[in-house]
Amino acid sequence: MAQGDTELEARLEEQDEFEPSEEFVAQANVSDSDIYDEFEENWPVCWERAADLLDWDEEYDEVLDDSNPPFYEWFTGGELNACYNCVDRHVENGDKNRVAIKWEGEHGETRTYTYQDLYREVNEFAAALRDLGVEEDDVVTLYMPMVPELPIAMLACARIGAPHNVVFAGFSAEALATRMNAADSRFLVTCDGYYRRGDPLDHLDKTNEGLDSVDHGVDATVVVDRLGDDGFGHDLKGNQHDWDDLLDEQGGERVEPVERDAEDMLFLMYTSGTTGQPKGVKHTTGGYLSYATWTSHAVLDIEQEDTYWCSADIGWITGHSYIVYGPLALGSTTVMYEGTPDFPNRDRMWDIVEKYAVDIFYTAPTAIRAFMKWGSKYPASRDLSSLRLLGTVGEPINPRAWKWYYEHIGNEDCPVVDTWWQTETGGMMITTLPGVKNMKPGSAGPPLPGIDAQIVDTNGDEVKPGRAGYLTVNKPWPGMLRTLYNNDERYISEYWEEYSDTDSDDPDDWVYFPEDGAKVDEDDYITVLGRVDDVINVSGHRLGTMEIESAIVGVEGVAEAAVVGGNHEVKGEAVYAYVITEDGYEEGDDLRARIIEGVEDAIGPIARPEQVVFTPELPKTRSGKIMRRLLEDVANGAELGNTSTLRNPEIVGEIEAKVRAQSD
Ligand code: PRX
C-alpha cells in the first residue's frame, strides 16, 4: 500500500455502510425503491417483469402453477427458444454488428464474435449436431475449457432443444464418466487441450480415458482444435469429429430454433451434495432464462452498450447464468478469458479491463483475496476508469476484502454487489439492488424483490436479528431447480424435507432449505455464514466431503478417512484429510502421494487435499459418529470444542500435534 493510502484505509475501515453514487443511481436499470413493495403486493404476477425481458413464441397462460409443491411450474403454457432470445432477436433488431463475445486466450490472442458471427456458427453447429443424430431432449455433454466454442455449443444445443450438461474441464476423467452415465448422455463435445500458465494441457487424453468408462457407449464426440501445432498429436477415433470440419461441411446452414415449452429442460448441471453421488440439477427454459436475464438487468445493471466481464468458468453455474445466458439475452458484450489471473503477470485481469474498457466486473472473493495479497500496485498500474459496477459471488467476503475491492478496483465509485445464490437457485437471490440500496461490507444484503428468505432455528421459527440460524426460502422463484434429474425423491429430501410439511399440498407449507447458515440485521440484510452440511467451499467451488472421502478410501492401504474444510487465506477453505491406514501399510510420503493422486483422479485438482494427516483413530462419539467439528477445529488451529461426548477424547490432542508439526 502506498503511504498516501493510509488515511483512506483508516476511514474505510471504520465505515460499515456505503451509498451508491448519485451518478450510478441516475443511470441504473432499477432505481425505484418501490420495487420491493410492488413485488410483495403483486406476487407472483410481478414475475411477469422477468418474462417480459424475453421474446416468447407462445404467451404463457399462468405465471406460476403451484398446485403440486414442490414441483412448481413457471410461465406455464408459454413457448420460447433460449438461443433465439440470446442470438437471433438481436440480429433481427438491427444489432447484428454488435459484439457478442470478446474472447482472449492465455497467450494474448483474441477473437471477436459479433451477434451475426455467433448466429452463423451456432446455426452451423446446431445443424452438425442434428446430422450426428442429436434429437430434441437428448442430453449433450460439453467438457470444454474457456473457448468460444463452449457458449456456441450451449446455444446450438438450446436451439435444437437438446439439454446441455457442461462438465468443468478441470474435473477428472472419472468425474466426466460419472456425469455422462448419470445423465445417460450419448453425445460429447470436447477439446484437444488448452493453456495453463503458458503450457498446453492435454484434455483429449483425459476425455478418452473418461469415455472408456461411459457404460452405455457414446454415439459421437466432437473435438475442438484449440492447440493447433502445440497439440499432442492424438488421432481422432471412428466416432470422433473435428469441430472445424463439421462447420465447413455445414457452410452457412440454418436451423429453425425449436419452440420449447417454458418447463422443458434447458440444461443439467451436476453439483456436489452430501453423498458421494453428485446431484443433477435440472433447469428449465422459461423460468431459468427469465430469472438469469432479470437478475443480469436488475443486479448487474447490464445494458446493451456494456462490455461486461465475469471471470468465472462456464463449467460452473455462474458462467452459465452470467457469462452466457443473462448477458447475451440482454444483447450486451460478454468477455471470456481462457487463462489464469497471474499469467504472464499479476496485472493480467486489469490489463483485460483496461484493454476492453470493461464496464462491469464480476468475480469471486477467493480471487479478490489473491489480488489483495499480490498488492494494489498491479491494479494501480492500469486504467480502470471504465468500471461502473463490481460484483462478487461464491462464498462470504470479509469486510476487509470487500473494502479493498471497492477502493483499489472500483476507486470508491462503483457499487459492489455481494450476490448470494447457488447452482440450484439458477440466479442471484440475496444481494443489494445497486441503484436502490446501500451496501454493508460482509453482508450480502436483503433478499431481492419477490424472494422471501428467512433465518430460522432448528424448529423453523424465525430467529431474532443478530442471531445465527438457518437460511430458508419460503416462496418459489422462476429460476429455481425443478428437480434432481431422474430423482424426485432426492430433490425433496435434499431441499425441502427439513422445514416443510411434506404431506401438504399447500405451497405455504413448503420451505426450501439451501443448507447455509446465516444471520439477519435490523434492516433485513443477510450475512451468509457458510454451509451447514458436509459440503466445503474451496475457492468458491462446492465439494462434497463424502465424494473426497470415497476417493481416499478407494486408495490401496487406506482403511478409513474423514475430510473437513479448514480456513485458508486465499481459497477460503482447504481440504484436510484425516486418514487411518490399513494394517501392514506404512504411513508416509508414498501413501500421501497416492492419496492425493487418488483424489485428483476421482474429482480433479481442485479437490486436492492441503494436508493429509495419518492417525490411528478418528474422534468418534459413543454411537460411532465421526466428530467432524473437532477435526475442523484442529484444521483451523482453533480452540477445541467439547470432547466429553467422545469415546476416545485423547486422540484429538494427538491429531492436533501432528497437524501442527506438519504445518511447521
Ligand atoms: O454456501 C453458499 C456459497 O456457495 C454455495 C453455492 O455454491 P454453488 O452452487 O457452487 O454456486 C456458487 C455460485 C453461485 C452457497 O450455498 N455462496 C455463494 N454465494 C455466496 C455464498 N456464500 C456467501 N456469500 C455469497 N455471496
XYZ file of C-alpha atoms in Angstrom, residues 309-312 318 349-350 361-368 371 390-394 405 417 419:
24
model
C -16.814 -9.446 -17.717
C -17.481 -12.296 -15.360
C -14.219 -14.069 -14.605
C -15.824 -17.380 -13.594
C -22.008 -18.626 -12.524
C -7.031 -9.053 -15.077
C -6.523 -5.287 -15.008
C -16.725 -6.876 -13.451
C -17.986 -9.917 -11.543
C -15.582 -12.235 -9.716
C -15.115 -14.400 -6.614
C -13.826 -13.477 -3.142
C -11.029 -16.039 -3.499
C -9.710 -14.069 -6.485
C -10.039 -10.795 -4.584
C -5.293 -9.768 -5.726
C -18.363 -4.636 -9.296
C -19.742 -7.939 -8.082
C -18.716 -10.985 -6.088
C -20.125 -14.478 -5.777
C -19.424 -17.920 -4.428
C -12.080 -4.280 -3.922
C -22.867 -6.314 -5.196
C -24.512 -11.896 -4.527
